[in-house]
Tab-separated table of C-alpha atoms in Angstrom:
chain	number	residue	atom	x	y	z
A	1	UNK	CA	49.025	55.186	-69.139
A	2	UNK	CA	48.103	55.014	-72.743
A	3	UNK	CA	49.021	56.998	-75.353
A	4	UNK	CA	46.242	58.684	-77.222
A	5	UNK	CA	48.256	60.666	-79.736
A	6	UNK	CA	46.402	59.812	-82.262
A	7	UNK	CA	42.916	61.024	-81.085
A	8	UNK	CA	41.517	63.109	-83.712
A	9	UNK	CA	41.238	66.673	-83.469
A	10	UNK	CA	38.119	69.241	-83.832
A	11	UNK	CA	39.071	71.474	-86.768
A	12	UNK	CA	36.274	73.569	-87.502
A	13	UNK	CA	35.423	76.894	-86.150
A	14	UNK	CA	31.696	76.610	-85.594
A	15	UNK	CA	29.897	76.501	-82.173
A	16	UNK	CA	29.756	73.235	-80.933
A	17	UNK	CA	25.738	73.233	-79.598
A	18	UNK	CA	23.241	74.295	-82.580
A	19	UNK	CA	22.936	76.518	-85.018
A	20	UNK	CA	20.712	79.106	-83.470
A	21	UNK	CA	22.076	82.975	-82.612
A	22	UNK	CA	23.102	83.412	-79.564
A	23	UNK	CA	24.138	86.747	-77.567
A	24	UNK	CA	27.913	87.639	-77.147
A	25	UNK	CA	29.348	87.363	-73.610
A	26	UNK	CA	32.233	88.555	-71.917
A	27	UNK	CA	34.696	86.316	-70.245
A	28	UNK	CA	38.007	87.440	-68.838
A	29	UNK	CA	40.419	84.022	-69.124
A	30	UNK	CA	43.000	83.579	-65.600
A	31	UNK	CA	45.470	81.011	-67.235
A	32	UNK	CA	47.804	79.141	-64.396
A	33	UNK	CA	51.714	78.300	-65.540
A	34	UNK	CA	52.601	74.753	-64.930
A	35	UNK	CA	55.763	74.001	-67.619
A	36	UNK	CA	54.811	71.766	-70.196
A	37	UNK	CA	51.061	71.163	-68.849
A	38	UNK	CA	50.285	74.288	-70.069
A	39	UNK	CA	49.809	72.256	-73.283
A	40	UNK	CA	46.102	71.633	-71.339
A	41	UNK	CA	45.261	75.194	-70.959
A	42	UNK	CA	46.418	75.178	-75.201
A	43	UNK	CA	43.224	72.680	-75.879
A	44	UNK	CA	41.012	74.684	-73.701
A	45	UNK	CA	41.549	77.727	-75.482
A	46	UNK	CA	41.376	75.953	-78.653
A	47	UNK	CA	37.900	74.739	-78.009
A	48	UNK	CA	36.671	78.086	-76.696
A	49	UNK	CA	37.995	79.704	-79.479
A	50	UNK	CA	35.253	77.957	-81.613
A	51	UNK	CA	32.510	79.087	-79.383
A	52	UNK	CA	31.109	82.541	-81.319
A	53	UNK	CA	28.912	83.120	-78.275
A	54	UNK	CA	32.026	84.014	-76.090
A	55	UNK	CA	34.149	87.144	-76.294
A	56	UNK	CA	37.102	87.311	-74.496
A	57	UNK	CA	37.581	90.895	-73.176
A	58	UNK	CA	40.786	90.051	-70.901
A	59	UNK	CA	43.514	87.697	-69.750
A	60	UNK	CA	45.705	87.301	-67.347
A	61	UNK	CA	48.238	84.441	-67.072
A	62	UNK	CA	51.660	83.381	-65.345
A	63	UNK	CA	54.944	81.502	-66.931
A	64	UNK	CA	53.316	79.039	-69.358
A	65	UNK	CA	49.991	81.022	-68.770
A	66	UNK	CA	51.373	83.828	-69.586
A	67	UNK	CA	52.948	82.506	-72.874
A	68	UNK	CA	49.236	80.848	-73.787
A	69	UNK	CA	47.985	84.469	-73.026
A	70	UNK	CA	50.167	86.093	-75.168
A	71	UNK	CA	49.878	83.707	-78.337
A	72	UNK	CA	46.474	84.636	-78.119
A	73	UNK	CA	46.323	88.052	-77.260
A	74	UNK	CA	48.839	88.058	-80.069
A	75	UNK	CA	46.493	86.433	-82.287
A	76	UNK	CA	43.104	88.102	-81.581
A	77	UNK	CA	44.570	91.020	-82.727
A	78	UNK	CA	45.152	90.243	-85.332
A	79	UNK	CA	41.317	89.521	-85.186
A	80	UNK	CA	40.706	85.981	-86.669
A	81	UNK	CA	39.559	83.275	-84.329
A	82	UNK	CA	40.758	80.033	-86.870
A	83	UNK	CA	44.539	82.312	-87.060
A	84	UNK	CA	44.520	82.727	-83.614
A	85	UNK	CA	43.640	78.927	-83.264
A	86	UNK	CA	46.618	77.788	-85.589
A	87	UNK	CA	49.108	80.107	-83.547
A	88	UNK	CA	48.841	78.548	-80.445
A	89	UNK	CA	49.237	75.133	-82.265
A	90	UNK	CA	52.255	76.340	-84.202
A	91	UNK	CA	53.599	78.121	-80.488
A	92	UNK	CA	53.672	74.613	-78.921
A	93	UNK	CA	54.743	72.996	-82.316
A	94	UNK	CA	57.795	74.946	-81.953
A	95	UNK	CA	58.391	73.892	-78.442
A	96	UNK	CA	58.173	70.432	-79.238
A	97	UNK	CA	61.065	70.878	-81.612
A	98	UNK	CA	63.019	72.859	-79.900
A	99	UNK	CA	62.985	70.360	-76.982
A	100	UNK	CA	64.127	67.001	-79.225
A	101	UNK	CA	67.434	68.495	-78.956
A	102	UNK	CA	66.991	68.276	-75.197
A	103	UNK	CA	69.151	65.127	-73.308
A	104	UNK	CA	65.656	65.492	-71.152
A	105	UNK	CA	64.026	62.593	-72.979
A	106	UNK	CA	62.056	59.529	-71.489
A	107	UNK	CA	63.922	56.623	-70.642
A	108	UNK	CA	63.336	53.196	-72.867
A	109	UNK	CA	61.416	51.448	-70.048
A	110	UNK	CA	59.229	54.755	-69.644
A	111	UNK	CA	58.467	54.918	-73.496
A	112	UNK	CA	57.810	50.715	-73.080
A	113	UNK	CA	55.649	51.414	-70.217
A	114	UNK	CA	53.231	54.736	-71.757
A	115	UNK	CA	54.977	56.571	-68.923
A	116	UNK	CA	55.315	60.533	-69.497
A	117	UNK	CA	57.238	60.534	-66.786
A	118	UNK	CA	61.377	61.867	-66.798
A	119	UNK	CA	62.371	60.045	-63.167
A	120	UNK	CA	64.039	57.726	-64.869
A	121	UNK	CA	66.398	59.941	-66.896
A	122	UNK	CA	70.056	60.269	-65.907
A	123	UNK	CA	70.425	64.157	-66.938
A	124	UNK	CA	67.146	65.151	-64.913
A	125	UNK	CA	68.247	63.051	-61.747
A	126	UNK	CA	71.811	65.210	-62.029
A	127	UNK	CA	70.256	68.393	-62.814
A	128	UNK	CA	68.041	67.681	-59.535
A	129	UNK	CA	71.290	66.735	-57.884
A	130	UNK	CA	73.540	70.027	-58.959
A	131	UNK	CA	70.248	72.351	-58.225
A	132	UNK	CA	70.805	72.208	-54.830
A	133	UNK	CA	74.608	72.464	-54.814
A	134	UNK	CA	74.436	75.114	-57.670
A	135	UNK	CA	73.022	78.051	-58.373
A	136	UNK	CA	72.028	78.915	-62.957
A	137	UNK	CA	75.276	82.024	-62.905
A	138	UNK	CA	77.396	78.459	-62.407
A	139	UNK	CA	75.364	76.526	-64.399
A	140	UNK	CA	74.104	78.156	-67.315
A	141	UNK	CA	76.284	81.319	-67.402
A	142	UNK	CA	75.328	82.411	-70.245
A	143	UNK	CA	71.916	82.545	-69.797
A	144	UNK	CA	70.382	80.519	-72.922
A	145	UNK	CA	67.129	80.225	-72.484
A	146	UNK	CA	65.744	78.933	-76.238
A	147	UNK	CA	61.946	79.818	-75.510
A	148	UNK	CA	62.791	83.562	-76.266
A	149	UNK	CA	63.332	82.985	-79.467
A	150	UNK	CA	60.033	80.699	-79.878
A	151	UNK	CA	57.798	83.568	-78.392
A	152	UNK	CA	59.272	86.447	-80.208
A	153	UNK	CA	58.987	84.551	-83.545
A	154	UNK	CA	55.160	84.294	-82.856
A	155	UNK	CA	53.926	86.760	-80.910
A	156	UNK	CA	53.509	90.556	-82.379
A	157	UNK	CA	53.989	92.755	-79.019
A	158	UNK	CA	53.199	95.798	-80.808
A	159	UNK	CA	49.805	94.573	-82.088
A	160	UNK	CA	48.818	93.195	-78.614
A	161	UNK	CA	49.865	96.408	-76.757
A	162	UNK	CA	47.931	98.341	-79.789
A	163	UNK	CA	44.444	96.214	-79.246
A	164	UNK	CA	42.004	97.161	-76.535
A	165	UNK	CA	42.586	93.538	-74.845
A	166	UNK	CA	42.913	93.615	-70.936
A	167	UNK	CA	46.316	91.654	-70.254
A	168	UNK	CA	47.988	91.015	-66.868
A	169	UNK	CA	51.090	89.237	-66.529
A	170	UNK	CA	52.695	88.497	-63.542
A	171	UNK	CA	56.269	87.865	-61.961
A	172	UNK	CA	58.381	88.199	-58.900
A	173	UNK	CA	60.521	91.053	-57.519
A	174	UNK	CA	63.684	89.116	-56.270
A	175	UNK	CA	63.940	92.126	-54.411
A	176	UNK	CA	60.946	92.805	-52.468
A	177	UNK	CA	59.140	89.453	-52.646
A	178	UNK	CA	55.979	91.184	-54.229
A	179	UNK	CA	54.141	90.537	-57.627
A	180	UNK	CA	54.731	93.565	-60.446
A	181	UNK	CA	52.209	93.040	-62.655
A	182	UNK	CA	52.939	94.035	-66.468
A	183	UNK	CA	50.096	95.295	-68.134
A	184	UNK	CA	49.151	95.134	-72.050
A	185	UNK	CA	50.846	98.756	-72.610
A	186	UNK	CA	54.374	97.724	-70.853
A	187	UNK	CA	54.584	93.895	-71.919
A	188	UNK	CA	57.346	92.483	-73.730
A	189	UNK	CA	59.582	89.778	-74.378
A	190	UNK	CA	61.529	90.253	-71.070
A	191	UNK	CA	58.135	90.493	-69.143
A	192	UNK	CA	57.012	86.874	-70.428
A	193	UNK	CA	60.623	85.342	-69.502
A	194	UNK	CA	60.105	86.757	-66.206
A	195	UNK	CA	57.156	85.533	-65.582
A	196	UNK	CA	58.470	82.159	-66.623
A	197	UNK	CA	61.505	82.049	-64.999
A	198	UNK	CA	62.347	79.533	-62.255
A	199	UNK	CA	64.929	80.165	-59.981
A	200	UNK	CA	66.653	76.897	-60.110
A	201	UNK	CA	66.805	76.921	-63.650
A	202	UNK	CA	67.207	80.303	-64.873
A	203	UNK	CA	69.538	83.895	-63.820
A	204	UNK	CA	66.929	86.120	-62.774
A	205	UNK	CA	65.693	88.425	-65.810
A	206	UNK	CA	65.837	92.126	-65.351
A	207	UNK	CA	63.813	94.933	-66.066
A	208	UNK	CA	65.129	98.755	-65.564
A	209	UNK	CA	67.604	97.008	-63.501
A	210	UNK	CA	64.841	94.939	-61.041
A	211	UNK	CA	65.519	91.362	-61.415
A	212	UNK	CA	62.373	88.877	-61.289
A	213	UNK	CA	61.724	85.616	-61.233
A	214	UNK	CA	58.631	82.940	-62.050
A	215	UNK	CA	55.092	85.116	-61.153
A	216	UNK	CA	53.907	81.671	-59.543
A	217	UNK	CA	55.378	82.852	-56.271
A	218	UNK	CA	53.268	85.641	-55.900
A	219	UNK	CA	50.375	85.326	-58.327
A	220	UNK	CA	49.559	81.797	-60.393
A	221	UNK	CA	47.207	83.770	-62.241
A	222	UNK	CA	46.539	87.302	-61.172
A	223	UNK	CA	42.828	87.339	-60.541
A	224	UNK	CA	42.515	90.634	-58.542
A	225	UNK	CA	43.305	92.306	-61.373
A	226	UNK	CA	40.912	91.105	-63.819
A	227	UNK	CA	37.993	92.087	-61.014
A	228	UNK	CA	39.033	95.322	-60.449
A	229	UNK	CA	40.075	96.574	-64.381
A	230	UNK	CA	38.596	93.740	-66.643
A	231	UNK	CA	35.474	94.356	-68.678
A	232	UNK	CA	33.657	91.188	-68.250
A	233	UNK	CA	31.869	90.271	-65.048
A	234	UNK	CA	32.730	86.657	-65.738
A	235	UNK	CA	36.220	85.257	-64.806
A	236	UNK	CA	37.301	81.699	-66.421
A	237	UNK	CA	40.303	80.341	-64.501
A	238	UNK	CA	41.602	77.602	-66.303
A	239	UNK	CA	44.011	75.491	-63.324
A	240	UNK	CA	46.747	72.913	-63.825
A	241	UNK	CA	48.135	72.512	-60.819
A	242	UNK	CA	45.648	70.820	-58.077
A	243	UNK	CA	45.134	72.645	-54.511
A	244	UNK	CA	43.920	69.289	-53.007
A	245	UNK	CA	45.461	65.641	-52.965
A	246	UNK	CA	44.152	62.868	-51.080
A	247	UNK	CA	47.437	61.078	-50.783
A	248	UNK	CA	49.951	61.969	-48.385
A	249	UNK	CA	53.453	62.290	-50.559
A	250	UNK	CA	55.770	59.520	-49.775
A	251	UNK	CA	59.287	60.432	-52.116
A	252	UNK	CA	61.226	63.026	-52.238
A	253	UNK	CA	59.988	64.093	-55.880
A	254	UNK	CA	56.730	63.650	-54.400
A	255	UNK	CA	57.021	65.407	-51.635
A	256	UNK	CA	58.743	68.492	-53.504
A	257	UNK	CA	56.218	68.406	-55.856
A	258	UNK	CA	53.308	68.597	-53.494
A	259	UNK	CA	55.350	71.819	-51.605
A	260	UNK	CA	55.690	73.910	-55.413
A	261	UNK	CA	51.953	73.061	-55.532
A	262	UNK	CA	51.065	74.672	-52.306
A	263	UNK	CA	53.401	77.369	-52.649
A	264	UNK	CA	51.976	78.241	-55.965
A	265	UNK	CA	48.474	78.180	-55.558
A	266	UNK	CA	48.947	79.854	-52.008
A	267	UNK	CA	48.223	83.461	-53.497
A	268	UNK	CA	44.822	81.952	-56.356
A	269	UNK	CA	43.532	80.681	-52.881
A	270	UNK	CA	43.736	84.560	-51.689
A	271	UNK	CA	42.450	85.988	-54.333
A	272	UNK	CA	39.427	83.485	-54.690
A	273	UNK	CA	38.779	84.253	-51.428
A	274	UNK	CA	38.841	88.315	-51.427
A	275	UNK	CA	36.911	87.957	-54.762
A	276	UNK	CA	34.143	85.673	-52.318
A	277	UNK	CA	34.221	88.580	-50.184
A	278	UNK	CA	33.287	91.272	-52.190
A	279	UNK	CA	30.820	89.438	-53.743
A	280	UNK	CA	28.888	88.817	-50.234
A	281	UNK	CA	29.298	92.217	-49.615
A	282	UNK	CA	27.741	93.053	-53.180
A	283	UNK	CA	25.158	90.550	-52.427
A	284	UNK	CA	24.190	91.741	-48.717
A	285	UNK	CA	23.726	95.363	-49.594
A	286	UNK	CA	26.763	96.220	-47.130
A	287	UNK	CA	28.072	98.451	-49.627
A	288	UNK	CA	26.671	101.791	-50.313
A	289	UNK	CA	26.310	102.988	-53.763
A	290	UNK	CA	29.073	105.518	-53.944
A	291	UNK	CA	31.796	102.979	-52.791
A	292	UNK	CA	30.550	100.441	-55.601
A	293	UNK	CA	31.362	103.073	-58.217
A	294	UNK	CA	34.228	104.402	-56.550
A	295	UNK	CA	35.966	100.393	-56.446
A	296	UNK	CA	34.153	99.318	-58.996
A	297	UNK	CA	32.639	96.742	-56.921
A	298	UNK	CA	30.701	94.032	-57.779
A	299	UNK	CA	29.441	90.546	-58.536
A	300	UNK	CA	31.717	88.490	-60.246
A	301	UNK	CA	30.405	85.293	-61.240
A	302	UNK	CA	33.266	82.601	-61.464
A	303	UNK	CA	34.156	79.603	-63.157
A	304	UNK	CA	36.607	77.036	-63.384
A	305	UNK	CA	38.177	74.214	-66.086
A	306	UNK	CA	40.963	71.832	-64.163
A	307	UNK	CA	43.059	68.685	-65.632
A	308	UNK	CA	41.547	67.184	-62.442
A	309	UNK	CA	42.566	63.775	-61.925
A	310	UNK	CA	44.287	63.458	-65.631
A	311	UNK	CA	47.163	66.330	-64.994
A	312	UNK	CA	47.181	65.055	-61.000
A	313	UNK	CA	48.110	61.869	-61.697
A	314	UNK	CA	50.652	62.767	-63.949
A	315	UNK	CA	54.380	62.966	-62.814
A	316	UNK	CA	55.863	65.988	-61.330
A	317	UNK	CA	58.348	65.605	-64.001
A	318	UNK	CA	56.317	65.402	-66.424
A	319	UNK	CA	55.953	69.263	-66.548
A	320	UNK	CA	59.449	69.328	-68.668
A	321	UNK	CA	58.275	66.593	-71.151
A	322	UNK	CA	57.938	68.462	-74.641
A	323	UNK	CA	57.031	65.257	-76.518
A	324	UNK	CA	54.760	66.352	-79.489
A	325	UNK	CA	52.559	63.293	-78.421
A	326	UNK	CA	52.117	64.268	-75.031
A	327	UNK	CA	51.665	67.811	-75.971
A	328	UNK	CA	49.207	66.873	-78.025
A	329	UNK	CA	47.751	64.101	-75.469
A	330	UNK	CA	47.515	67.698	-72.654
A	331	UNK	CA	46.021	68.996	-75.452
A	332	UNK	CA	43.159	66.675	-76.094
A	333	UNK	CA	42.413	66.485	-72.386
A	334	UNK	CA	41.886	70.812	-72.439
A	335	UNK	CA	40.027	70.331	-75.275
A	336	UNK	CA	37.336	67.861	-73.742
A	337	UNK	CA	37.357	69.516	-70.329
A	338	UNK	CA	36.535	72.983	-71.927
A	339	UNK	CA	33.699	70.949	-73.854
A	340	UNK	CA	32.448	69.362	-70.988
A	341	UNK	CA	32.372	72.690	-68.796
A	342	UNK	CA	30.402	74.447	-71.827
A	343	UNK	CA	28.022	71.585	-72.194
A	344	UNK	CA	27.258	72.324	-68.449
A	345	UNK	CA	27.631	75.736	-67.829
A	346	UNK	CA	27.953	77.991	-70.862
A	347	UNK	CA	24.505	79.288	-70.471
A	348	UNK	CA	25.766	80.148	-66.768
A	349	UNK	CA	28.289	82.839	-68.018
A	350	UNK	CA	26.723	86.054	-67.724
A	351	UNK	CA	24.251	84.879	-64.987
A	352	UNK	CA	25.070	83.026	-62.248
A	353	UNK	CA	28.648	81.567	-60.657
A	354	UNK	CA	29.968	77.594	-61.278
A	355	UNK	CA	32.581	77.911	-58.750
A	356	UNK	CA	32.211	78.379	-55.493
A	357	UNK	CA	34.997	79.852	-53.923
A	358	UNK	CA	33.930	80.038	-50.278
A	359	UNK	CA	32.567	76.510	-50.356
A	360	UNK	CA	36.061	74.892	-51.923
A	361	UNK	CA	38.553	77.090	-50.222
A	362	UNK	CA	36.904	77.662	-46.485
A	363	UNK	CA	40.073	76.231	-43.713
A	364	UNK	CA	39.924	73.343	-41.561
């Protein structure tokens, strides 16, 4: 795999097609968590940041999502687009740096090779090994967790819970098994480290004395939410981690790996297809006035930017690499699959559906 750190990146803050007016839309963003790859959903919303035509009315995001979605809810309030832009970049900056102090670094024959990949390293393979033996109270009882201090040094939770932004963030009751979703007037710090924090890796963070961990489990991103409370009629989910592989997983990484995937995209699948649902019901007439105002049903027209076969083909591993290049390598490949999905479809928001849900998601 090459290494294309040194593509060059779009600076400017003009729309990308023409210079003709064109009307404001509303798009609610679903942002999926995914570790380090959420360094892709980082180059999307950089590039749709410089689209004027697009206003984004809500967002709703788990573990890295929900970091992307607060760096930017942080930064649209304070209302600049090219701020909001430089946030983000400064966010995953900081994460870069923060993780060079890591002993999770690629091995020589991986840097040799233009491998992302961290197989190879000997503190990953024992961390693997002592994660099933034990539990983070042995492990890390102290609970350090370094991206707290990252977010809180860059996001202003009093400005975002002061804007009029939809946000939904979710985690996982330990207790019950079911999502809580934190809303823009109850998120904070803790909410965000909940939402990003896996089980294996991290003590369970608590909130009024609930403990949670990683919303992935339950919601990776909330979508219901945005359909019954957001503003826009058009939902952009913006997916890192693949629902279908044609290979069969051989290795035990692999094979891991592919069971996190299904596991966490288990609960997008059910919401794509209730969302499918009510929209044939919209469509068929089936429901009567009265109940559309009462549920606020209606058609919801939704759309979709994926890493594809770029983030699929990347390691499981991977997901843990903070290497400024390969941040900024995920971030090239968000920023060109955002351009290619507006170059196709962004006269399609605010008229018609580019996903499919019932066509891509219908069982065997």
């Amino acid at each position: 795999m090459s290494h294309p750190e040194n593509r060059s990146q779009d600076t400017s803050s003009a729309p990308h097609r023409g210079g003709e007016a064109k009307p404001c839309r509303a798009l609610s963003l679903a942002l999926q968590g995914g570790g380090a790859h959420g360094a892709f959903t980082w180059g999307v919303l950089d590039r749709l940041l410089q689209e004027d035509s697009l206003r984004i009315t809500g967002i709703s995001g788990t573990s890295a999502g929900a970091m992307n979605a607060v760096v930017l809810a942080s930064g649209l309030a304070h209302g600049g687009r090219a701020h909001t832009r430089e946030s983000l970049t400064q966010f995953w900056r900081d994460v870069s740096r923060d993780g060079r102090m890591s002993p999770l670094q690629r091995s020589t024959f991986d840097r040799l090779m233009g491998n992302w990949s961290l197989a190879r390293n000997p503190t990953y393979i024992a961390m693997n090994v002592a994660s099933h033996l034990f539990s983070p109270y042995d492990l890390n009882p102290l609970n350090i967790n370094p991206l707290r201090e990252i977010l809180e040094a860059h996001v202003d939770f009093d400005a975002i819970r002061a804007s009029a932004l939809k946000l939904f963030i979710s985690a996982t009751n330990v207790h019950t098994g079911r999502a809580r979703i934190f809303t823009r007037e109850d998120i904070s710090p803790d909410a965000i480290m909940a939402s990003a924090c896996l089980p294996f890796l991290f003590q369970a963070v608590e909130i009024d004395d609930v403990p949670y961990w990683d919303g992935g489990y339950m919601g990776n991103p909330p979508l219901l939410q945005l359909y019954d409370h957001g503003d826009a009629d058009d939902i952009l989910l913006v997916q890192i981690n693949p629902v279908e592989r044609k290979a069969t997983p051989r290795t035990a990484v692999q094979i891991q790996n592919r069971i996190n995937e299904i596991t966490f995209n288990a609960s997008l699948v059910g919401q794509l297809r209730t969302i499918e649902r009510m929209n044939r019901l919209v469509d068929q007439g089936r429901l009567s006035p009265k109940t559309l105002a009462r549920c606020n049903f209606r058609r919801i027209h939704l759309h979709r930017i994926g890493g594809d076969a770029q983030l699929d083909a990347l390691d499981a591993t991977s997901k843990l690499n903070t290497e400024w290049p390969f941040l900024q390598h995920l971030r090239d490949l968000g920023r060109e699959a955002a351009d290619n999905f507006l170059n196709a479809h962004c006269q399609d928001i605010g008229h018609c559906s580019t996903l499919e849900a019932g066509d891509e998601l219908v069982d065997e």
